[in-house]
Amino acid sequence: MPANKTGPAPKKKKGRRGRLVAVAVVLLLVAGIAFGAFWGVNTVRASLPQTTGSLKLAGLTDPVEVRRDAHGIPQIYADSDEDLFRAQGYVQAQDRFWEMDVRRHMTAGRLSEMFGKDQVDTDAFLRTLGWHRVAQQEYDTKLSPATKKYLQAYSAGVNAYLKDHEGAALSLEYAALDFQNDYKPEKWTPVDSIAWLKAMAWDLRGNMQDEIDRSLMTSRLSPKQIAELYPAYPSKRNKPIVEGGAVNPVTKEFDPKGSSSGNTAANGTPGGATQGLQNQLSALSTSLDKIPALLGPNGNGIGSNSWVVSGSHTTTGKPLLANDPHLAPQMPSLWYQMGLHCRTTGPKCNYDVAGYTFSGMPGVIIGHNQDISWGMTNLGADVTDLYLEKITTDGYLSDGRRRPFTTRKETIKVAGGPSREITVRTTDNGPIVSDRNGELATVGKRAPVGNAAPDRGDGYAISLRWTALDPGKSMDAVFELNRAKDWTSFRKAAADFEVPSQNLIYADTKGNIGYQAPGRIPVRGKGDGSLPAPGWDPAYRWTGYIPQSALPWEYNPGRGYIVTANQAVVDEKKYPYLLTKDWGYGARSQRINDLIESKIKDGGKVSTDDMQSFQQDNSSQIARILTPYLTKVNISDPYVREAQQLLDGWDFTQEPDSAAAAYFNGVWRNLLKLAFGNKMPKELRVKGECLTVRPAEGSGPVDDLNKFVRECGERAPDMAQPDGGDRWYEVVRAILDDPNNAWWKTADLPGRPGDKNRDQLLAHAMKDARYELTSKLGKNIDNWTWGRLHQLFLKNQTLGTAGPGFLQGLFNRGPWNVGGGEAAVNATGWNASGGYGVTWVPSMRMVVNLADLDKSRWINLTGASGHAYDAHYYDQTDKWAKGELLPWAFGDAVVKKGTKDTLTLTP
């Protein structure tokens, strides 16, 4: 599909009148086709928020001012904390209530109430996990009185908006939903806000997908082959976050108590107990795929970049801090930019903070206040374990005894249909997640567990142990971060940020920089969490959590900068606890390290422009490694040779207009498919893509080994393997100088002999890429560009993905042709098995200038508004695609100067 390099085809209309004319044309066309006179300009305009003048907001003690800039980004000014968060709730409901409402129904397992019976299975799984129940427990037992007051004030602000708005006045989506059912939103509650942290934690839960995938691979691959596909972290090449140890060498803050001598055992789980679970784990994986991945498809290179450079290396003389979390592209962006300002800070009003918020949650998640700035990337700690459970109808085996399940009934209301009731069963390891899929009813019947397990009877169930299912204080931590003044108060806040476990970087206006790894990270008895463990054996249970004092941190390191990009946190040989076995492999982090080092060598200084430029780095590490081998392969076919020549002299950057980048990534995709993908079990390959395989390699009984069968993949495209991320860089790097390695060899098929060595497979991949790109981009390689293959579409996460075609057209935007790629610093990720489309993006970008906060910069993926056809629905996307950042005003005078609309909320 053709696209402009930086934006969707239609030109922006100037002025409100022009926009409404465009809306009128679109909706009148729709009206003529579908719903008569119902749809019209008034339907669209009904939900656009009032942003000027004054409105009454019940419950305020004093007037609150909401100033919006030219991009509709609000800055709120109040005289008390409660007024501030009440106004935040009101303003976010103005712009984003549909998104908030869908999100709370998802976290509560109540999507069926909005969208009908198709969501029942998803709701059942989410009810089994019990996010909303745990959030309620946190509110009741864990959170501070101040946090509860803020949550109550925020909820009151949302509900004040709901009181005066319904149906089309809330959003265009509600107008569309009225055609399906009579759904009406209910009041917002504090627990609705807290539960969003559970969804965030779920999408950042660590290696659960890798745990499933490794188990599924056992049907097709040997333990040695699986180990080769999960190589060790390249610690000698790619630096960990914390260098030279896990703690500051001056204070030596470290508490080794509680470490378990068995917690790092690589092969702790009995081999027999984790083999042969393909059917049940495949079904579990299918269930997981159905859960809306609000942050992105788990396990496929999930990550982010952040780094901070000390003032000794900057042109400003104070730190510069950058952050760009990598999440799934969606419309609107997950982030909502906002400033929360007390006119006078003091005991009554504590906040002067700005940054990126989540609609539906009070406070700022990433940003800065008047004293400090902070950023986040996913630490990737292993905080989930799957357990095999030996069950009967009335209980499960644990430590040699039969124990009764803990059970509860859940009623799922269904729009347009009868309610469904489910029973949730829980063991001492966690909820039984395998109950939520019919294919798992006979779980484990064929599992060849040998002597490692008790008599299995009717088979195994699968339960989930996960830190986020225990109540915690992460909501307290959000507010503590927002008002932190220095390193000490920042670390205190981090200690309460239990779930999800994040890499937190820090800088302050006094010139200090730092890093803290927070989170509730388990210590295991036996096993390392890389494969499902036997639930009946208490030796495999968690024995506690890593003490906060023992979690890695760093303060003002001598090198003068800190980089976190999902690489290993520490050198695991020097750290007594197991954080995970499944780090990102450091391609992005090391590139950022190299960029900084190249700038500061010989006394050079890093500027704000440099930080922004680093975020746009499109260099491909795997291209740098692989291209010299590709250019040396003898290609006799002139048609393929023509494409091969694109790689001659290429600088390995993936610009959107690069033909070489397009061809290389085509070769990389086809290489992975030939060498690895076609050898994967069907459960990991793309759904609907079929292969001819020998029966011994397929599933089911085999009568004749000389026959061939067709076997089709079962995995969603954005979750299939090999995904092409930097784990696969290391896999391929390890065999490149071994031309006869078995991975280079492909099977002989009827009429088609297989590849026998590296160069034959590389030639095969180059040929396949030539023909694939010809079909997608045309015969003339002069017209090839990476951006035409690598396109970004922004889709509304409900009606824009599953609604009727005309509705998708109303809510979705794109495509944009973009550069970057998987594991590049400019991480516009794509799944090599699923295709070239963008599945990951830097969901926002920011650069904070601690010398002058008003000279900081930021950008969002879309815009402030969640209302289709609002001027700010996607007014930042073109700039985002070009790598541009907006000025980020913070001080009162600068904010006032940039204000375009002012709304006063009065008691």
PDB file of C-alpha atoms in Angstrom, residues 196-418:
ATOM      1  CA  TRP A 196      -4.447  -0.449  35.130  1.00  0.00           C
ATOM      2  CA  LEU A 197      -1.118  -1.134  36.830  1.00  0.00           C
ATOM      3  CA  LYS A 198      -1.969  -4.847  36.595  1.00  0.00           C
ATOM      4  CA  ALA A 199      -2.438  -4.612  32.830  1.00  0.00           C
ATOM      5  CA  MET A 200       0.851  -2.759  32.579  1.00  0.00           C
ATOM      6  CA  ALA A 201       2.535  -5.438  34.684  1.00  0.00           C
ATOM      7  CA  TRP A 202       1.000  -8.234  32.579  1.00  0.00           C
ATOM      8  CA  ASP A 203       2.445  -6.892  29.359  1.00  0.00           C
ATOM      9  CA  LEU A 204       5.830  -6.428  31.079  1.00  0.00           C
ATOM     10  CA  ARG A 205       5.791  -9.739  32.925  1.00  0.00           C
ATOM     11  CA  GLY A 206       9.128 -11.047  31.696  1.00  0.00           C
ATOM     12  CA  ASN A 207       9.877 -14.464  30.238  1.00  0.00           C
ATOM     13  CA  MET A 208       6.544 -16.274  30.431  1.00  0.00           C
ATOM     14  CA  GLN A 209       6.266 -16.513  26.644  1.00  0.00           C
ATOM     15  CA  ASP A 210       9.841 -17.765  26.379  1.00  0.00           C
ATOM     16  CA  GLU A 211       9.007 -20.369  29.021  1.00  0.00           C
ATOM     17  CA  ILE A 212       6.082 -21.584  26.911  1.00  0.00           C
ATOM     18  CA  ASP A 213       8.031 -21.449  23.647  1.00  0.00           C
ATOM     19  CA  ARG A 214      10.959 -23.470  24.982  1.00  0.00           C
ATOM     20  CA  SER A 215       8.551 -26.137  26.175  1.00  0.00           C
ATOM     21  CA  LEU A 216       6.759 -26.234  22.834  1.00  0.00           C
ATOM     22  CA  MET A 217      10.061 -26.615  20.998  1.00  0.00           C
ATOM     23  CA  THR A 218      10.689 -29.958  22.670  1.00  0.00           C
ATOM     24  CA  SER A 219       8.341 -31.668  20.194  1.00  0.00           C
ATOM     25  CA  ARG A 220      10.626 -30.804  17.297  1.00  0.00           C
ATOM     26  CA  LEU A 221      14.046 -29.854  18.638  1.00  0.00           C
ATOM     27  CA  SER A 222      16.617 -31.465  20.899  1.00  0.00           C
ATOM     28  CA  PRO A 223      17.712 -29.853  24.195  1.00  0.00           C
ATOM     29  CA  LYS A 224      21.003 -28.929  22.498  1.00  0.00           C
ATOM     30  CA  GLN A 225      19.203 -27.203  19.627  1.00  0.00           C
ATOM     31  CA  ILE A 226      16.925 -25.308  22.004  1.00  0.00           C
ATOM     32  CA  ALA A 227      19.948 -24.152  23.987  1.00  0.00           C
ATOM     33  CA  GLU A 228      21.519 -22.884  20.755  1.00  0.00           C
ATOM     34  CA  LEU A 229      18.393 -20.799  20.108  1.00  0.00           C
ATOM     35  CA  TYR A 230      18.685 -19.183  23.555  1.00  0.00           C
ATOM     36  CA  PRO A 231      22.392 -18.313  23.760  1.00  0.00           C
ATOM     37  CA  ALA A 232      24.023 -16.769  26.799  1.00  0.00           C
ATOM     38  CA  TYR A 233      24.051 -12.987  27.110  1.00  0.00           C
ATOM     39  CA  PRO A 234      27.160 -11.594  25.321  1.00  0.00           C
ATOM     40  CA  SER A 235      28.501  -9.815  28.404  1.00  0.00           C
ATOM     41  CA  LYS A 236      31.987  -9.276  26.991  1.00  0.00           C
ATOM     42  CA  ARG A 237      30.579  -7.365  24.018  1.00  0.00           C
ATOM     43  CA  ASN A 238      27.409  -5.680  25.299  1.00  0.00           C
ATOM     44  CA  LYS A 239      27.829  -3.876  28.605  1.00  0.00           C
ATOM     45  CA  PRO A 240      25.318  -4.416  31.409  1.00  0.00           C
ATOM     46  CA  ILE A 241      23.555  -1.398  32.914  1.00  0.00           C
ATOM     47  CA  VAL A 242      25.538  -1.459  36.146  1.00  0.00           C
ATOM     48  CA  GLU A 243      29.218  -1.887  35.394  1.00  0.00           C
ATOM     49  CA  GLY A 244      31.815  -3.139  37.833  1.00  0.00           C
ATOM     50  CA  GLY A 245      29.390  -4.756  40.248  1.00  0.00           C
ATOM     51  CA  ALA A 246      25.841  -4.437  41.497  1.00  0.00           C
ATOM     52  CA  VAL A 247      26.305  -1.806  44.195  1.00  0.00           C
ATOM     53  CA  ASN A 248      27.952   1.535  44.724  1.00  0.00           C
ATOM     54  CA  PRO A 249      31.573   0.860  45.691  1.00  0.00           C
ATOM     55  CA  VAL A 250      31.605   3.727  48.194  1.00  0.00           C
ATOM     56  CA  THR A 251      28.630   2.868  50.411  1.00  0.00           C
ATOM     57  CA  LYS A 252      28.702  -0.882  49.675  1.00  0.00           C
ATOM     58  CA  GLU A 253      24.981  -1.086  50.288  1.00  0.00           C
ATOM     59  CA  PHE A 254      24.259  -4.748  49.874  1.00  0.00           C
ATOM     60  CA  ASP A 255      22.278  -7.358  51.764  1.00  0.00           C
ATOM     61  CA  PRO A 256      22.983 -10.941  50.656  1.00  0.00           C
ATOM     62  CA  LYS A 257      20.559 -12.410  53.195  1.00  0.00           C
ATOM     63  CA  GLY A 258      17.871 -14.557  51.736  1.00  0.00           C
ATOM     64  CA  SER A 259      19.831 -15.767  48.756  1.00  0.00           C
ATOM     65  CA  SER A 260      19.231 -19.354  47.830  1.00  0.00           C
ATOM     66  CA  SER A 261      22.045 -21.586  46.754  1.00  0.00           C
ATOM     67  CA  GLY A 262      19.680 -23.323  44.365  1.00  0.00           C
ATOM     68  CA  ASN A 263      18.141 -20.303  42.742  1.00  0.00           C
ATOM     69  CA  THR A 264      20.560 -20.090  39.836  1.00  0.00           C
ATOM     70  CA  ALA A 265      20.578 -23.727  38.857  1.00  0.00           C
ATOM     71  CA  ALA A 266      20.296 -23.859  35.112  1.00  0.00           C
ATOM     72  CA  ASN A 267      18.716 -27.287  35.043  1.00  0.00           C
ATOM     73  CA  GLY A 268      16.773 -27.367  38.284  1.00  0.00           C
ATOM     74  CA  THR A 269      13.494 -28.545  36.835  1.00  0.00           C
ATOM     75  CA  PRO A 270      13.363 -32.304  36.247  1.00  0.00           C
ATOM     76  CA  GLY A 271      13.625 -32.794  32.520  1.00  0.00           C
ATOM     77  CA  GLY A 272      10.814 -35.301  32.333  1.00  0.00           C
ATOM     78  CA  ALA A 273       8.349 -32.996  34.058  1.00  0.00           C
ATOM     79  CA  THR A 274       8.700 -30.339  31.412  1.00  0.00           C
ATOM     80  CA  GLN A 275       8.582 -32.428  28.245  1.00  0.00           C
ATOM     81  CA  GLY A 276       5.626 -33.327  26.062  1.00  0.00           C
ATOM     82  CA  LEU A 277       3.298 -30.496  27.104  1.00  0.00           C
ATOM     83  CA  GLN A 278       2.774 -29.222  23.578  1.00  0.00           C
ATOM     84  CA  ASN A 279      -1.000 -29.536  23.467  1.00  0.00           C
ATOM     85  CA  GLN A 280      -1.733 -27.778  26.743  1.00  0.00           C
ATOM     86  CA  LEU A 281       0.938 -25.114  26.406  1.00  0.00           C
ATOM     87  CA  SER A 282      -0.103 -24.351  22.838  1.00  0.00           C
ATOM     88  CA  ALA A 283      -3.664 -23.879  24.013  1.00  0.00           C
ATOM     89  CA  LEU A 284      -2.454 -21.655  26.857  1.00  0.00           C
ATOM     90  CA  SER A 285      -0.461 -19.602  24.371  1.00  0.00           C
ATOM     91  CA  THR A 286      -3.598 -19.226  22.254  1.00  0.00           C
ATOM     92  CA  SER A 287      -5.499 -17.983  25.305  1.00  0.00           C
ATOM     93  CA  LEU A 288      -2.758 -15.473  26.057  1.00  0.00           C
ATOM     94  CA  ASP A 289      -2.905 -14.180  22.470  1.00  0.00           C
ATOM     95  CA  LYS A 290      -6.563 -13.247  22.985  1.00  0.00           C
ATOM     96  CA  ILE A 291      -5.838 -10.922  25.892  1.00  0.00           C
ATOM     97  CA  PRO A 292      -5.594  -7.365  24.567  1.00  0.00           C
ATOM     98  CA  ALA A 293      -1.891  -6.517  24.622  1.00  0.00           C
ATOM     99  CA  LEU A 294      -2.220  -2.832  25.431  1.00  0.00           C
ATOM    100  CA  LEU A 295       1.520  -2.346  25.634  1.00  0.00           C
ATOM    101  CA  GLY A 296       2.500  -4.777  22.877  1.00  0.00           C
ATOM    102  CA  PRO A 297       2.884  -8.467  22.008  1.00  0.00           C
ATOM    103  CA  ASN A 298       4.777  -9.968  24.926  1.00  0.00           C
ATOM    104  CA  GLY A 299       8.098 -11.577  24.252  1.00  0.00           C
ATOM    105  CA  ASN A 300       8.728 -10.039  20.834  1.00  0.00           C
ATOM    106  CA  GLY A 301      11.544  -7.667  21.665  1.00  0.00           C
ATOM    107  CA  ILE A 302       9.516  -5.728  24.213  1.00  0.00           C
ATOM    108  CA  GLY A 303      11.632  -2.907  25.463  1.00  0.00           C
ATOM    109  CA  SER A 304      12.555   0.739  25.629  1.00  0.00           C
ATOM    110  CA  ASN A 305      15.520   3.074  25.609  1.00  0.00           C
ATOM    111  CA  SER A 306      16.613   5.462  28.307  1.00  0.00           C
ATOM    112  CA  TRP A 307      19.919   7.048  29.103  1.00  0.00           C
ATOM    113  CA  VAL A 308      21.297   9.909  31.122  1.00  0.00           C
ATOM    114  CA  VAL A 309      24.541  11.838  30.588  1.00  0.00           C
ATOM    115  CA  SER A 310      26.249  13.723  33.403  1.00  0.00           C
ATOM    116  CA  GLY A 311      26.860  17.468  33.144  1.00  0.00           C
ATOM    117  CA  SER A 312      30.584  16.817  32.887  1.00  0.00           C
ATOM    118  CA  HIS A 313      29.909  15.484  29.379  1.00  0.00           C
ATOM    119  CA  THR A 314      27.133  17.869  28.221  1.00  0.00           C
ATOM    120  CA  THR A 315      27.124  21.264  26.595  1.00  0.00           C
ATOM    121  CA  THR A 316      24.728  22.540  29.287  1.00  0.00           C
ATOM    122  CA  GLY A 317      26.899  21.609  32.256  1.00  0.00           C
ATOM    123  CA  LYS A 318      23.973  19.689  33.798  1.00  0.00           C
ATOM    124  CA  PRO A 319      22.546  16.248  33.032  1.00  0.00           C
ATOM    125  CA  LEU A 320      20.516  15.408  29.944  1.00  0.00           C
ATOM    126  CA  LEU A 321      18.042  12.524  30.227  1.00  0.00           C
ATOM    127  CA  ALA A 322      16.307  10.714  27.340  1.00  0.00           C
ATOM    128  CA  ASN A 323      13.551   8.095  27.293  1.00  0.00           C
ATOM    129  CA  ASP A 324      11.464   6.409  24.584  1.00  0.00           C
ATOM    130  CA  PRO A 325       9.374   3.414  25.707  1.00  0.00           C
ATOM    131  CA  HIS A 326       8.690   0.879  22.951  1.00  0.00           C
ATOM    132  CA  LEU A 327       5.067  -0.182  22.894  1.00  0.00           C
ATOM    133  CA  ALA A 328       2.475  -1.352  20.405  1.00  0.00           C
ATOM    134  CA  PRO A 329       1.259   1.388  18.031  1.00  0.00           C
ATOM    135  CA  GLN A 330      -2.338   2.304  18.702  1.00  0.00           C
ATOM    136  CA  MET A 331      -4.845   5.097  18.278  1.00  0.00           C
ATOM    137  CA  PRO A 332      -4.783   7.072  20.482  1.00  0.00           C
ATOM    138  CA  SER A 333      -1.315   6.635  21.932  1.00  0.00           C
ATOM    139  CA  LEU A 334      -1.159   4.965  25.308  1.00  0.00           C
ATOM    140  CA  TRP A 335       0.436   8.138  26.705  1.00  0.00           C
ATOM    141  CA  TYR A 336      -1.235  11.414  27.611  1.00  0.00           C
ATOM    142  CA  GLN A 337       1.018  14.463  28.054  1.00  0.00           C
ATOM    143  CA  MET A 338       0.152  16.705  30.955  1.00  0.00           C
ATOM    144  CA  GLY A 339       1.425  19.141  33.559  1.00  0.00           C
ATOM    145  CA  LEU A 340       0.194  19.158  37.166  1.00  0.00           C
ATOM    146  CA  HIS A 341       1.121  22.345  38.983  1.00  0.00           C
ATOM    147  CA  CYS A 342       0.438  23.698  42.441  1.00  0.00           C
ATOM    148  CA  ARG A 343       0.349  27.469  42.235  1.00  0.00           C
ATOM    149  CA  THR A 344       2.257  27.442  45.512  1.00  0.00           C
ATOM    150  CA  THR A 345       3.912  24.232  46.652  1.00  0.00           C
ATOM    151  CA  GLY A 346       3.636  23.417  50.325  1.00  0.00           C
ATOM    152  CA  PRO A 347       1.833  21.118  52.792  1.00  0.00           C
ATOM    153  CA  LYS A 348      -1.547  21.776  51.172  1.00  0.00           C
ATOM    154  CA  CYS A 349      -0.338  21.333  47.605  1.00  0.00           C
ATOM    155  CA  ASN A 350       2.743  19.196  46.949  1.00  0.00           C
ATOM    156  CA  TYR A 351       3.088  18.852  43.187  1.00  0.00           C
ATOM    157  CA  ASP A 352       4.814  20.673  40.356  1.00  0.00           C
ATOM    158  CA  VAL A 353       5.343  17.918  37.790  1.00  0.00           C
ATOM    159  CA  ALA A 354       4.911  17.314  34.072  1.00  0.00           C
ATOM    160  CA  GLY A 355       5.295  14.409  31.729  1.00  0.00           C
ATOM    161  CA  TYR A 356       3.503  11.362  30.416  1.00  0.00           C
ATOM    162  CA  THR A 357       0.437  10.042  32.187  1.00  0.00           C
ATOM    163  CA  PHE A 358      -1.914   7.127  31.637  1.00  0.00           C
ATOM    164  CA  SER A 359      -5.522   8.092  30.992  1.00  0.00           C
ATOM    165  CA  GLY A 360      -7.435   6.638  33.911  1.00  0.00           C
ATOM    166  CA  MET A 361      -4.652   7.071  36.482  1.00  0.00           C
ATOM    167  CA  PRO A 362      -3.776  10.175  38.509  1.00  0.00           C
ATOM    168  CA  GLY A 363      -0.210  11.436  38.622  1.00  0.00           C
ATOM    169  CA  VAL A 364       2.652  11.368  36.116  1.00  0.00           C
ATOM    170  CA  ILE A 365       4.359   8.081  35.167  1.00  0.00           C
ATOM    171  CA  ILE A 366       7.461   9.394  33.350  1.00  0.00           C
ATOM    172  CA  GLY A 367       8.684  12.985  33.358  1.00  0.00           C
ATOM    173  CA  HIS A 368      10.164  15.578  35.684  1.00  0.00           C
ATOM    174  CA  ASN A 369       9.295  17.913  38.516  1.00  0.00           C
ATOM    175  CA  GLN A 370      11.102  21.072  39.529  1.00  0.00           C
ATOM    176  CA  ASP A 371      14.032  19.114  41.030  1.00  0.00           C
ATOM    177  CA  ILE A 372      14.441  15.718  39.369  1.00  0.00           C
ATOM    178  CA  SER A 373      13.674  13.811  36.188  1.00  0.00           C
ATOM    179  CA  TRP A 374      13.193  10.100  35.727  1.00  0.00           C
ATOM    180  CA  GLY A 375      12.702   7.592  32.934  1.00  0.00           C
ATOM    181  CA  MET A 376      11.732   3.921  32.709  1.00  0.00           C
ATOM    182  CA  THR A 377      12.550   0.857  30.656  1.00  0.00           C
ATOM    183  CA  ASN A 378      11.438  -2.705  31.252  1.00  0.00           C
ATOM    184  CA  LEU A 379      13.870  -4.541  33.519  1.00  0.00           C
ATOM    185  CA  GLY A 380      12.564  -7.878  32.232  1.00  0.00           C
ATOM    186  CA  ALA A 381      12.895  -9.660  35.557  1.00  0.00           C
ATOM    187  CA  ASP A 382      11.433 -13.158  35.643  1.00  0.00           C
ATOM    188  CA  VAL A 383       8.412 -12.613  37.885  1.00  0.00           C
ATOM    189  CA  THR A 384       6.186 -15.416  36.535  1.00  0.00           C
ATOM    190  CA  ASP A 385       6.427 -19.173  36.781  1.00  0.00           C
ATOM    191  CA  LEU A 386       4.200 -21.845  35.286  1.00  0.00           C
ATOM    192  CA  TYR A 387       3.605 -24.908  37.459  1.00  0.00           C
ATOM    193  CA  LEU A 388       2.332 -28.321  36.457  1.00  0.00           C
ATOM    194  CA  GLU A 389      -0.362 -29.433  38.891  1.00  0.00           C
ATOM    195  CA  LYS A 390      -1.422 -33.019  39.617  1.00  0.00           C
ATOM    196  CA  ILE A 391      -5.162 -32.628  40.078  1.00  0.00           C
ATOM    197  CA  THR A 392      -8.374 -34.531  40.607  1.00  0.00           C
ATOM    198  CA  THR A 393     -11.910 -33.165  40.660  1.00  0.00           C
ATOM    199  CA  ASP A 394     -11.647 -32.059  44.275  1.00  0.00           C
ATOM    200  CA  GLY A 395      -8.040 -31.084  44.816  1.00  0.00           C
ATOM    201  CA  TYR A 396      -4.377 -31.115  43.896  1.00  0.00           C
ATOM    202  CA  LEU A 397      -1.222 -32.751  45.157  1.00  0.00           C
ATOM    203  CA  SER A 398       1.185 -30.641  47.199  1.00  0.00           C
ATOM    204  CA  ASP A 399       4.106 -31.899  49.265  1.00  0.00           C
ATOM    205  CA  GLY A 400       2.733 -35.435  49.273  1.00  0.00           C
ATOM    206  CA  ARG A 401      -0.762 -34.447  50.443  1.00  0.00           C
ATOM    207  CA  ARG A 402      -4.061 -33.895  48.681  1.00  0.00           C
ATOM    208  CA  ARG A 403      -5.223 -30.321  49.220  1.00  0.00           C
ATOM    209  CA  PRO A 404      -8.603 -28.773  48.318  1.00  0.00           C
ATOM    210  CA  PHE A 405      -8.767 -26.013  45.721  1.00  0.00           C
ATOM    211  CA  THR A 406      -9.602 -22.503  46.741  1.00  0.00           C
ATOM    212  CA  THR A 407     -12.567 -21.711  44.504  1.00  0.00           C
ATOM    213  CA  ARG A 408     -14.763 -18.770  43.606  1.00  0.00           C
ATOM    214  CA  LYS A 409     -17.632 -18.216  41.169  1.00  0.00           C
ATOM    215  CA  GLU A 410     -17.471 -15.439  38.589  1.00  0.00           C
ATOM    216  CA  THR A 411     -20.479 -14.245  36.563  1.00  0.00           C
ATOM    217  CA  ILE A 412     -19.720 -12.735  33.166  1.00  0.00           C
ATOM    218  CA  LYS A 413     -22.477 -10.486  31.849  1.00  0.00           C
ATOM    219  CA  VAL A 414     -22.812 -10.533  28.066  1.00  0.00           C
ATOM    220  CA  ALA A 415     -24.284  -7.755  25.960  1.00  0.00           C
ATOM    221  CA  GLY A 416     -27.156  -9.120  23.921  1.00  0.00           C
ATOM    222  CA  GLY A 417     -27.022 -12.587  25.481  1.00  0.00           C
ATOM    223  CA  PRO A 418     -27.272 -14.660  28.653  1.00  0.00           C
TER     224      PRO A 418
END
